[in-house]
PDB file of C-alpha atoms in Angstrom:
ATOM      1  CA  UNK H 203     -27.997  12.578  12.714  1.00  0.00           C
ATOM      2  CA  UNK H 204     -26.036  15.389  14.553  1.00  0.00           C
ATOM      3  CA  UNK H 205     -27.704  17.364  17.550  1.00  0.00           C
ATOM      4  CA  UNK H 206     -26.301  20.946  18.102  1.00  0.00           C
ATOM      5  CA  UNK H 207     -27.975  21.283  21.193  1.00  0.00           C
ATOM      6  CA  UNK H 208     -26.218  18.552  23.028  1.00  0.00           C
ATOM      7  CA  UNK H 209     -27.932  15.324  23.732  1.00  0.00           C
ATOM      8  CA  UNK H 210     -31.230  14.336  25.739  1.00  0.00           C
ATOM      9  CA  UNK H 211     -30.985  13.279  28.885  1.00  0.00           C
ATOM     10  CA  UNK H 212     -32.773   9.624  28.959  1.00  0.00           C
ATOM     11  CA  UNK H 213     -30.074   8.480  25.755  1.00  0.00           C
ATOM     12  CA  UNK H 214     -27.177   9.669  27.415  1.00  0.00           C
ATOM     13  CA  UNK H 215     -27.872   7.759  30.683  1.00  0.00           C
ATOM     14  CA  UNK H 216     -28.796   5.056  28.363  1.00  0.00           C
ATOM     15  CA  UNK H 217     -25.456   4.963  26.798  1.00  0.00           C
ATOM     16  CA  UNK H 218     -23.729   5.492  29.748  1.00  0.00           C
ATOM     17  CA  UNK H 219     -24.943   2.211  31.236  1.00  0.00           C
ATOM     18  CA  UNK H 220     -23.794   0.570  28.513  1.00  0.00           C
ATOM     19  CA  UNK H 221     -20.195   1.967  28.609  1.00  0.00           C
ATOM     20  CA  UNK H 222     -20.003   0.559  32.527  1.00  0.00           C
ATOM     21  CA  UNK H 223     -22.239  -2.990  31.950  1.00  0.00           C
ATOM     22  CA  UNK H 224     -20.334  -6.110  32.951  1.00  0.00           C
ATOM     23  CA  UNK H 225     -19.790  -7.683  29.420  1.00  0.00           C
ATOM     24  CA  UNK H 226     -17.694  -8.756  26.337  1.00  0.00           C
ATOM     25  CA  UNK H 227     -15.154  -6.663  24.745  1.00  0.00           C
ATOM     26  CA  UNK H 228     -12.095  -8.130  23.053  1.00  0.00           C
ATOM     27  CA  UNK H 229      -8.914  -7.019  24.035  1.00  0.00           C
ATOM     28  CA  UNK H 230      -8.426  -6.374  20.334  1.00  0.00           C
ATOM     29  CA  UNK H 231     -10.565  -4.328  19.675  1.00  0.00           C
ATOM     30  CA  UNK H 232     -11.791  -2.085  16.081  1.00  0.00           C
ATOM     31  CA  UNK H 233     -12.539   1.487  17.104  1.00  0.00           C
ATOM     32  CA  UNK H 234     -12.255   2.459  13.491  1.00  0.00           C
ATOM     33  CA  UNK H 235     -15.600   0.820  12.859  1.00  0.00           C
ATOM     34  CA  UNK H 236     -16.936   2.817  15.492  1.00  0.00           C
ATOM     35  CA  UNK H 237     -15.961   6.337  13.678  1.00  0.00           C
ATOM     36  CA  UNK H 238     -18.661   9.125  12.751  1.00  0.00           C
ATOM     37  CA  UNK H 239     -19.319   9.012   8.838  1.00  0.00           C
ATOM     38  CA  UNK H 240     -20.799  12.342   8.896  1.00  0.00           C
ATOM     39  CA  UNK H 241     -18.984  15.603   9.153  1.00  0.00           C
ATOM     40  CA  UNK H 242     -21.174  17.859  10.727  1.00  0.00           C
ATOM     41  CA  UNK H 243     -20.385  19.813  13.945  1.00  0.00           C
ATOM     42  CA  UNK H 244     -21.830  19.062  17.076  1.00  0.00           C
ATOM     43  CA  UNK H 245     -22.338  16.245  19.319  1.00  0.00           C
ATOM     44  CA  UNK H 246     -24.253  12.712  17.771  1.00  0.00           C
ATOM     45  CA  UNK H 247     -24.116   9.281  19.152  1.00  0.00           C
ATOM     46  CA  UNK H 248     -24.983   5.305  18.328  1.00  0.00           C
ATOM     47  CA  UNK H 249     -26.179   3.051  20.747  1.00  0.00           C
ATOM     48  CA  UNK H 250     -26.697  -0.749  19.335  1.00  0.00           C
ATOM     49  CA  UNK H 251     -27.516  -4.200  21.321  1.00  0.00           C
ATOM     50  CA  UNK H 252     -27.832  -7.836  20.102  1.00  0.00           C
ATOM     51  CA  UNK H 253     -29.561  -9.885  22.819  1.00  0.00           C
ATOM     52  CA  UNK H 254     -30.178 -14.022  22.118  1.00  0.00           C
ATOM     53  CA  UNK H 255     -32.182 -16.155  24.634  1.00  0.00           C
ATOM     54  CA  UNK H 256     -32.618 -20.479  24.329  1.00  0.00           C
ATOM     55  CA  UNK H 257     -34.086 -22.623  26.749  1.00  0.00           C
ATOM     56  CA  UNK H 258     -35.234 -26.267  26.689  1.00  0.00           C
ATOM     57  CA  UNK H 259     -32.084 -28.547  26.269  1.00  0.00           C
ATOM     58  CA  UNK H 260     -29.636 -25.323  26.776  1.00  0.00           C
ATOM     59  CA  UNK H 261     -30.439 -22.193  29.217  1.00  0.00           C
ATOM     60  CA  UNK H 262     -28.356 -19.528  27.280  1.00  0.00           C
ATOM     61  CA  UNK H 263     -28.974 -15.974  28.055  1.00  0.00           C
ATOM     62  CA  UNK H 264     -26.200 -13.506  25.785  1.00  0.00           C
ATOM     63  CA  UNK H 265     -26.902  -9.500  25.944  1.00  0.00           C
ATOM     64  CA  UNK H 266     -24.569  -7.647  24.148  1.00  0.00           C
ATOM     65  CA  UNK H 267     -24.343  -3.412  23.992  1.00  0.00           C
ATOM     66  CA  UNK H 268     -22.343  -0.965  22.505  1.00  0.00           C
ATOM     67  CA  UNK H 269     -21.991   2.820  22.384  1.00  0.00           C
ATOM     68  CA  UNK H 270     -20.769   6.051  21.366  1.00  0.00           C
ATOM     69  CA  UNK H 271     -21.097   9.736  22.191  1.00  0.00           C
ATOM     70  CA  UNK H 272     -18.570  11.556  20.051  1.00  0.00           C
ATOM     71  CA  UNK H 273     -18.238  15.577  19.704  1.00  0.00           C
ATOM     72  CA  UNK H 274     -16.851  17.153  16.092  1.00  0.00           C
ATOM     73  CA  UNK H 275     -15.691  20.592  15.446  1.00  0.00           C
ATOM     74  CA  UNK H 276     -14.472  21.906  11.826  1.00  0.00           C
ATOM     75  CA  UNK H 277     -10.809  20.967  13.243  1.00  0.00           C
ATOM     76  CA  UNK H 278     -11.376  18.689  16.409  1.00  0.00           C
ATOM     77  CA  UNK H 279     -13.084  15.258  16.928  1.00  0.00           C
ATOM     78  CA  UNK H 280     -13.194  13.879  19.822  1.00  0.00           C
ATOM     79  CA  UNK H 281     -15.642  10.345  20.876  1.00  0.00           C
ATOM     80  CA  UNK H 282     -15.881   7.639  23.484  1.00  0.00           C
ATOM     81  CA  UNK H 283     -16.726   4.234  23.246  1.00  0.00           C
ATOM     82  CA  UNK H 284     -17.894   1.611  25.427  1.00  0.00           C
ATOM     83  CA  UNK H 285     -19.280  -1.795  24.416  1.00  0.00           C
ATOM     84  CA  UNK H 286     -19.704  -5.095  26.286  1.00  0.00           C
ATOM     85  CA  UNK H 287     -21.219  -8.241  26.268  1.00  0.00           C
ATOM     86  CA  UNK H 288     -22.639 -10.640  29.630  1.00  0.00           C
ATOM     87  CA  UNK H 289     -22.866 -14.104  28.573  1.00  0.00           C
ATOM     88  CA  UNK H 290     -24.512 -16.589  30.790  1.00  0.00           C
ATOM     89  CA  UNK H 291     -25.138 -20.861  30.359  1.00  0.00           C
ATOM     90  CA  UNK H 292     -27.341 -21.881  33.182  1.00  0.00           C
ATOM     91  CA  UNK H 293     -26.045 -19.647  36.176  1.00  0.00           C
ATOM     92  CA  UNK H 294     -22.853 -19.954  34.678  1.00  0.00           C
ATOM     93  CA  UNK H 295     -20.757 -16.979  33.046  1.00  0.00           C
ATOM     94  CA  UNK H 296     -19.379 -17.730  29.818  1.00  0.00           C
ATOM     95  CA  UNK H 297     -18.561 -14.368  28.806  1.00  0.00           C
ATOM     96  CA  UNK H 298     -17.842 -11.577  31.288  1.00  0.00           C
ATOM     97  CA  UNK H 299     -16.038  -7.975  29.803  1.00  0.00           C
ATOM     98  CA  UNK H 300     -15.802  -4.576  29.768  1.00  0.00           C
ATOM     99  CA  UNK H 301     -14.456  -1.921  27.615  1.00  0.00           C
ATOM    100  CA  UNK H 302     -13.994   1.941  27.423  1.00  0.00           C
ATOM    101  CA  UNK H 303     -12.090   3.835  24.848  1.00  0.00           C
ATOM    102  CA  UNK H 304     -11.257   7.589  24.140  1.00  0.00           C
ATOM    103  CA  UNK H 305      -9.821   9.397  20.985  1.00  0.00           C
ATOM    104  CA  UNK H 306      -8.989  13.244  19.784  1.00  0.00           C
ATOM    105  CA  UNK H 307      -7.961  13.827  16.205  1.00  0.00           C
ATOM    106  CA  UNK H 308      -6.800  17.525  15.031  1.00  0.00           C
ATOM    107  CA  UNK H 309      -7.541  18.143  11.648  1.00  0.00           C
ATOM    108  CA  UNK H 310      -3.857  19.384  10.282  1.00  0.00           C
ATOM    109  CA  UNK H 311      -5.049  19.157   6.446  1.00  0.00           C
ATOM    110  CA  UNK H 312      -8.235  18.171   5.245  1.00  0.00           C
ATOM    111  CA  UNK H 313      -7.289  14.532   4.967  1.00  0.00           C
ATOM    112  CA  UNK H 314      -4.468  14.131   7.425  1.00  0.00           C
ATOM    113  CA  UNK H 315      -5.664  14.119  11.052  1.00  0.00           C
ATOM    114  CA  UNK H 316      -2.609  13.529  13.916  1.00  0.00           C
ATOM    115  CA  UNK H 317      -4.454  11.493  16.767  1.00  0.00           C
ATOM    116  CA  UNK H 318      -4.086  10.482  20.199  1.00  0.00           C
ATOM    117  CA  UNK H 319      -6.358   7.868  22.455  1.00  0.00           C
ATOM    118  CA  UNK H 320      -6.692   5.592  25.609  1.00  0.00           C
ATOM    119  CA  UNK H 321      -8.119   2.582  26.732  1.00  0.00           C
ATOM    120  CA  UNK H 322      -9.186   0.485  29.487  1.00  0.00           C
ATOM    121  CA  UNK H 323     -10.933  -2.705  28.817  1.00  0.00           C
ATOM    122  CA  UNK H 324     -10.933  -6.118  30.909  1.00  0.00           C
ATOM    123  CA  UNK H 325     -11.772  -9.950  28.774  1.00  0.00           C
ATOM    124  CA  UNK H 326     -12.372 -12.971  31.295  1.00  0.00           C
ATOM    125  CA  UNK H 327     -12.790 -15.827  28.724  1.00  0.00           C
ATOM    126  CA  UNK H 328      -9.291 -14.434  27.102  1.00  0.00           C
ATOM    127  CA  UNK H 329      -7.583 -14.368  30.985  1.00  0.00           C
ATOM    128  CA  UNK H 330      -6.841 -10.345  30.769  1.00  0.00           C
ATOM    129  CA  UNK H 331      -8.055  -8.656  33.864  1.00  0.00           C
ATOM    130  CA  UNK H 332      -6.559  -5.645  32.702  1.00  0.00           C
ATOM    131  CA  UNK H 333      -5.059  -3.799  29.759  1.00  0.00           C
ATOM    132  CA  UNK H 334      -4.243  -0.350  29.637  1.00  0.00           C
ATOM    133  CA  UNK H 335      -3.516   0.879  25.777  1.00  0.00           C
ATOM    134  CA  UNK H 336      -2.306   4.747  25.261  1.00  0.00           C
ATOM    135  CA  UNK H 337      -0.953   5.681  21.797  1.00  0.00           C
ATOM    136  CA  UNK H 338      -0.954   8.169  18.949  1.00  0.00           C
ATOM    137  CA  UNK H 339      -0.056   8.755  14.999  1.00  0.00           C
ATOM    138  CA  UNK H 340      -1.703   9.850  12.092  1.00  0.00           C
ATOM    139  CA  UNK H 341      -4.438   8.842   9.587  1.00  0.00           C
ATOM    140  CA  UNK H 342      -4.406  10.023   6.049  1.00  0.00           C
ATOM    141  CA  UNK H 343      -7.797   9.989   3.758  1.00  0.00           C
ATOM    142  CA  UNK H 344      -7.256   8.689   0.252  1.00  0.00           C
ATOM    143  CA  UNK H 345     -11.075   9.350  -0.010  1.00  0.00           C
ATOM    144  CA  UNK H 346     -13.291  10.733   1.797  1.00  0.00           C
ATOM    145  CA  UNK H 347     -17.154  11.153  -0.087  1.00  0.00           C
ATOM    146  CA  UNK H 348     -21.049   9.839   0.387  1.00  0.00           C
ATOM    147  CA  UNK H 349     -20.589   7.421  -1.613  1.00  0.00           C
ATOM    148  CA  UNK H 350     -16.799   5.977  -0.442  1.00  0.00           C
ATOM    149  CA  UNK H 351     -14.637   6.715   2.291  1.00  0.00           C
ATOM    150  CA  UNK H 352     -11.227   4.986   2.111  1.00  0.00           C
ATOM    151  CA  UNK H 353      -8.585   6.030   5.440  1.00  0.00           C
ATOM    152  CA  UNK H 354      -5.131   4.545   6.492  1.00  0.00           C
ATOM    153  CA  UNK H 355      -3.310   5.087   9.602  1.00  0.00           C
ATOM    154  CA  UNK H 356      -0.052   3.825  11.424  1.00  0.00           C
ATOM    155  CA  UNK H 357       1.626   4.760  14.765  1.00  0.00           C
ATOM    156  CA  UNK H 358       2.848   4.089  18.169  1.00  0.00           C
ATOM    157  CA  UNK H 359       0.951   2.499  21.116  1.00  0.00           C
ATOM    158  CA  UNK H 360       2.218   1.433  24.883  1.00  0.00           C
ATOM    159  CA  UNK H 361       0.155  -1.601  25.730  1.00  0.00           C
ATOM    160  CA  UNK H 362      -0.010  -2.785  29.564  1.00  0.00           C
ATOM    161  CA  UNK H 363      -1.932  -6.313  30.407  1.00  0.00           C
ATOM    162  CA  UNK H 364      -2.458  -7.976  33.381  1.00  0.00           C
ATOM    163  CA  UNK H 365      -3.186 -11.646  33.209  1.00  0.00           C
ATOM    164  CA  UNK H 366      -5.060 -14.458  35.085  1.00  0.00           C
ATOM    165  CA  UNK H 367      -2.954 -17.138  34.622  1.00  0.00           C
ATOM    166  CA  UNK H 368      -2.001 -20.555  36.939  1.00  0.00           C
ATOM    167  CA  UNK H 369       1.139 -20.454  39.146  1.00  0.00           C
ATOM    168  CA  UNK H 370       3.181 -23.212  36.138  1.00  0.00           C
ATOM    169  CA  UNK H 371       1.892 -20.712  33.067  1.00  0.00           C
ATOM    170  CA  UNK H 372       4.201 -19.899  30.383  1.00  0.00           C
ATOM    171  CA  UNK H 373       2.656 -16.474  29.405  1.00  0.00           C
ATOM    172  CA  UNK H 374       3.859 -13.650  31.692  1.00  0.00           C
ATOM    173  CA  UNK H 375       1.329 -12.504  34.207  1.00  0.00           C
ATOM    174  CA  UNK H 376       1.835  -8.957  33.775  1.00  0.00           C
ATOM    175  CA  UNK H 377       3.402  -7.571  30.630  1.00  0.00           C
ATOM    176  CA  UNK H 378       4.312  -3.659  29.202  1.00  0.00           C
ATOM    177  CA  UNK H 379       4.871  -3.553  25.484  1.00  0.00           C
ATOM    178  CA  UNK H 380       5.652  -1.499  22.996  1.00  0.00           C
ATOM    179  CA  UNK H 381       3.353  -1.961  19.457  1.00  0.00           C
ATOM    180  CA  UNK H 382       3.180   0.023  16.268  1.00  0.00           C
ATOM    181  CA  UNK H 383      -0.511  -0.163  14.837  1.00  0.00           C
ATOM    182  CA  UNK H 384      -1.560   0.207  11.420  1.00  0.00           C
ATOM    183  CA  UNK H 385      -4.972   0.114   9.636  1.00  0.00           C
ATOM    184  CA  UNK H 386      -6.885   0.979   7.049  1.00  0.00           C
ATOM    185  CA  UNK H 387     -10.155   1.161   6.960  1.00  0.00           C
ATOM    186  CA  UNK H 388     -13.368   1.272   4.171  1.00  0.00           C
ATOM    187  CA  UNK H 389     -16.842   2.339   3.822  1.00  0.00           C
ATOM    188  CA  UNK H 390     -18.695   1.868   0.445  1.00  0.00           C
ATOM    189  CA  UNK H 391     -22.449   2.993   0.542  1.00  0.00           C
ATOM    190  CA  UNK H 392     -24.099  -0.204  -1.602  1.00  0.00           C
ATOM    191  CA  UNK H 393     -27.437   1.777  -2.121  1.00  0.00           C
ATOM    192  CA  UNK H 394     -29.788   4.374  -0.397  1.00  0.00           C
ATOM    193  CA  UNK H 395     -30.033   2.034   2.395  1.00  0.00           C
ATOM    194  CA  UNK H 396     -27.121  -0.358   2.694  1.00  0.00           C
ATOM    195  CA  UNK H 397     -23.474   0.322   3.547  1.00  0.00           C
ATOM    196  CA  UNK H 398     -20.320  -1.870   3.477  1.00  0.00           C
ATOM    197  CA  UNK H 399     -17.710  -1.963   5.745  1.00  0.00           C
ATOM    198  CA  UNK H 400     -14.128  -3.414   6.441  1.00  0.00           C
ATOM    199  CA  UNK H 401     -11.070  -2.441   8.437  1.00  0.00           C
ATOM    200  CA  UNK H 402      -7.991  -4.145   9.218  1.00  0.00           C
ATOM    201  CA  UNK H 403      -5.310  -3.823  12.051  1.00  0.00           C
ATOM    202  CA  UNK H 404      -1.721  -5.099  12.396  1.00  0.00           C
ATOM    203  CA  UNK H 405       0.297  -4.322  15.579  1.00  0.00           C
ATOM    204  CA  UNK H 406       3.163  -6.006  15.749  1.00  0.00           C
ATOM    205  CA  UNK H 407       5.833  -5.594  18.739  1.00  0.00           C
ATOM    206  CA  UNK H 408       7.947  -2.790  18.061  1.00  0.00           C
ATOM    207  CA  UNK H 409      11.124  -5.596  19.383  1.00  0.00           C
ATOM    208  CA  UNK H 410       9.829  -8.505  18.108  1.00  0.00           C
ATOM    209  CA  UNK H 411       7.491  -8.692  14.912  1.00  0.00           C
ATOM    210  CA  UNK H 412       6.573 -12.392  15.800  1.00  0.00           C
ATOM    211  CA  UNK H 413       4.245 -11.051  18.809  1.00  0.00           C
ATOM    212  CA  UNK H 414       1.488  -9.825  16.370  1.00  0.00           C
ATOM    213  CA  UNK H 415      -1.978  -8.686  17.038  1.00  0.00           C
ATOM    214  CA  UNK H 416      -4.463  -8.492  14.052  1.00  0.00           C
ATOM    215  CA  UNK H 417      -7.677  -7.912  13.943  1.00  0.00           C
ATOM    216  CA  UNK H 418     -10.181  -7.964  10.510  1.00  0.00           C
ATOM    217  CA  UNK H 419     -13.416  -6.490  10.741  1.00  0.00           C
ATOM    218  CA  UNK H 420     -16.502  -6.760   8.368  1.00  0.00           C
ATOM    219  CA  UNK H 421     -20.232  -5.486   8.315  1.00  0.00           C
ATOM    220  CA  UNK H 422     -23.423  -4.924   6.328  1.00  0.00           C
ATOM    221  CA  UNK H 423     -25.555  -2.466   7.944  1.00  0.00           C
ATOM    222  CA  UNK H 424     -29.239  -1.792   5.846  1.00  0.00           C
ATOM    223  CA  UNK H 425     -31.432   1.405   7.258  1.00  0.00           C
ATOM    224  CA  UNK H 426     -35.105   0.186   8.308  1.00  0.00           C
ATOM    225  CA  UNK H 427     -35.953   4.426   9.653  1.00  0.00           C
ATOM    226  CA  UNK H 428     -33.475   7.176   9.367  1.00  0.00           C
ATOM    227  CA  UNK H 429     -32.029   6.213  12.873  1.00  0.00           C
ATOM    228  CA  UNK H 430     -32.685   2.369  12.890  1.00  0.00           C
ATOM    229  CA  UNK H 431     -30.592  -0.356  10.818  1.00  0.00           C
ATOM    230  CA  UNK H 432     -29.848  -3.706  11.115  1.00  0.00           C
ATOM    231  CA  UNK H 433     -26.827  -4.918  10.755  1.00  0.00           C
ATOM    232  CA  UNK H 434     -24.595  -8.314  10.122  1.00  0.00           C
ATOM    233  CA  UNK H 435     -21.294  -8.382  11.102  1.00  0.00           C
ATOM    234  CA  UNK H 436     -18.296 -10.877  11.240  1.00  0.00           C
ATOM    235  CA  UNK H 437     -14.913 -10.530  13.277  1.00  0.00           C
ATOM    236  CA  UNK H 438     -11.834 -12.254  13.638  1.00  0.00           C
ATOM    237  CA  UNK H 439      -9.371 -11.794  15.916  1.00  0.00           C
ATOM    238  CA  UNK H 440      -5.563 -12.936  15.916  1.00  0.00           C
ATOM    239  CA  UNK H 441      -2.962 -13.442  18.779  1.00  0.00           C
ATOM    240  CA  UNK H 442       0.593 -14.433  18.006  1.00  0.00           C
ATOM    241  CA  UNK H 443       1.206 -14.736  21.610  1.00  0.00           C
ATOM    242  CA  UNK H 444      -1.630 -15.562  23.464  1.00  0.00           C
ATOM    243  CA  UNK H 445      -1.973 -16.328  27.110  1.00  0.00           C
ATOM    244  CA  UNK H 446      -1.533 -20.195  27.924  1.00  0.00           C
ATOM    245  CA  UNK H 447      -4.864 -21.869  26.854  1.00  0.00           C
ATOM    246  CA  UNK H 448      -6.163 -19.057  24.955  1.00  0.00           C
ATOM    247  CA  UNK H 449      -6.619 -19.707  21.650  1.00  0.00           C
ATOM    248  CA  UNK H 450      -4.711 -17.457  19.024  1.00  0.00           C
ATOM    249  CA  UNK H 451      -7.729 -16.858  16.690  1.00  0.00           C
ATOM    250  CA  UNK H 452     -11.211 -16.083  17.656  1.00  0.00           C
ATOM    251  CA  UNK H 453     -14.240 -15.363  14.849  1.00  0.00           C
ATOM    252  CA  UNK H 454     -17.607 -14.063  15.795  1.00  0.00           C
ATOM    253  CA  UNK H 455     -20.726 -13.545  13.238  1.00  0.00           C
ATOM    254  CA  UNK H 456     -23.346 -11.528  15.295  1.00  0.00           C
ATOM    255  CA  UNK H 457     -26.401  -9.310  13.389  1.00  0.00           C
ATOM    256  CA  UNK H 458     -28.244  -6.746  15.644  1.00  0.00           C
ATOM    257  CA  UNK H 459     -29.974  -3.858  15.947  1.00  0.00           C
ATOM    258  CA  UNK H 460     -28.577   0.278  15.724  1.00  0.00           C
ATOM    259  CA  UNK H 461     -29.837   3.161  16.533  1.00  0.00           C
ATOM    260  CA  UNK H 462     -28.571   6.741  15.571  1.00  0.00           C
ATOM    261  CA  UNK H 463     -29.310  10.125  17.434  1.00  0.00           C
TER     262      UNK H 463
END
């Protein structure tokens, strides 16, 4: 649901918390599961959060929120995106990230978009205290409807990472890298009030194809209001180099709660 008029006040503040929180955000990361389906003008937003709490044998506390604020013209889109996750067992931190993202897009034809973008993003439990990620290409639509929206992209991105790593680590500390990223990216609308979705990423080193990142993303989201759905998802995440004792593959199967404005 798009808003003209700009957004209120109390969901903006909301969101913005949610962008700075201290929490979980891969350092691979699928911003094209984060796009705006609809194409009307104006500014809209999502703001979703998963929260699980056990006690007895285990004290586990996991809050998890994401966001978007994203502002579309008839040639311009532009959105942000921040999304985290604060993990705690006991008094102990098991999960402690952070991650904010920015992207334009210029509508050159009505399916092929030239883009640009930034991030910043930190992931504890994967040893990166900092990456830094600017970039740009171009996605093409090979459809774009209700019903199914099918998009591929590929381009260039500089990649930065700083690492906390022991003093007899293999892995670089810091490292500056040159990738070219690739997607593509579906949404299939399974009924009036379910929708599929999948995207994929490959982003290989530019110098050396063998350092790979790829990430595969999956959801079911089902509409309980007009601005409320619940949704199922399932991740996976690969690094062909990872830091030392970092595992290359992580998965994830979460379901939560979204809200629209």
């Amino acid at each position: 649901m798009s808003v003209d008029r700009g957004i209120p006040v109390s969901l903006t503040l909301v969101l913005a918390a949610s962008m700075a929180i201290v929490s979980r955000a891969p350092g691979q990361v699928n911003i094209e599961g984060q796009r705006r389906s609809s194409a009307d003008s104006g500014f809209a937003g999502t703001l979703a959060t998963e929260f699980e709490l056990r006690t007895g044998n285990v004290d586990h506390f996991r809050l998890a929120l994401r966001g978007r604020i994203d502002y579309q013209t008839s040639v311009t889109s532009t959105f942000v995106v921040g999304q985290g996750n604060l993990g705690l067992v006991g008094k102990n931190r098991f999960s402690n990230a952070g991650l904010l993202h920015v992207r334009s897009g210029w509508r050159w034809r009505p399916r092929v978009v030239p883009e640009a973008y930034a991030q910043l993003n930190y992931d504890e439990p994967q040893s990166l205290e900092f990456r830094s990620v600017v970039g740009g290409g171009i996605r093409v639509g090979l459809s774009d409807t209700e019903a199914t929206r099918l998009w591929i992209g590929t381009g260039y991105m500089f990649e930065h990472e700083r690492l906390d790593l022991s003093d007899t680590a293999v892995h670089p500390r810091q490292t500056s890298v040159h990738r070219w990223s690739s997607y593509v990216t579906a949404r299939v609308r399974a009924g009036p009030n379910a929708t599929l979705s999948a995207t994929g990423y490959v982003q290989p080193k530019i110098d050396a194809f063998a350092d790979v990142r790829i990430i595969s993303d999956m959801s079911v989201a089902v509409s309980l209001t007009t601005a409320l759905s619940f949704t199922v998802n399932f991740s996976l995440r690969y690094d062909g180099r990872p830091p030392d004792d970092v595992a290359s593959l992580d998965t994830a199967l979460r379901n939560g709660i979204s809200l629209s404005f």
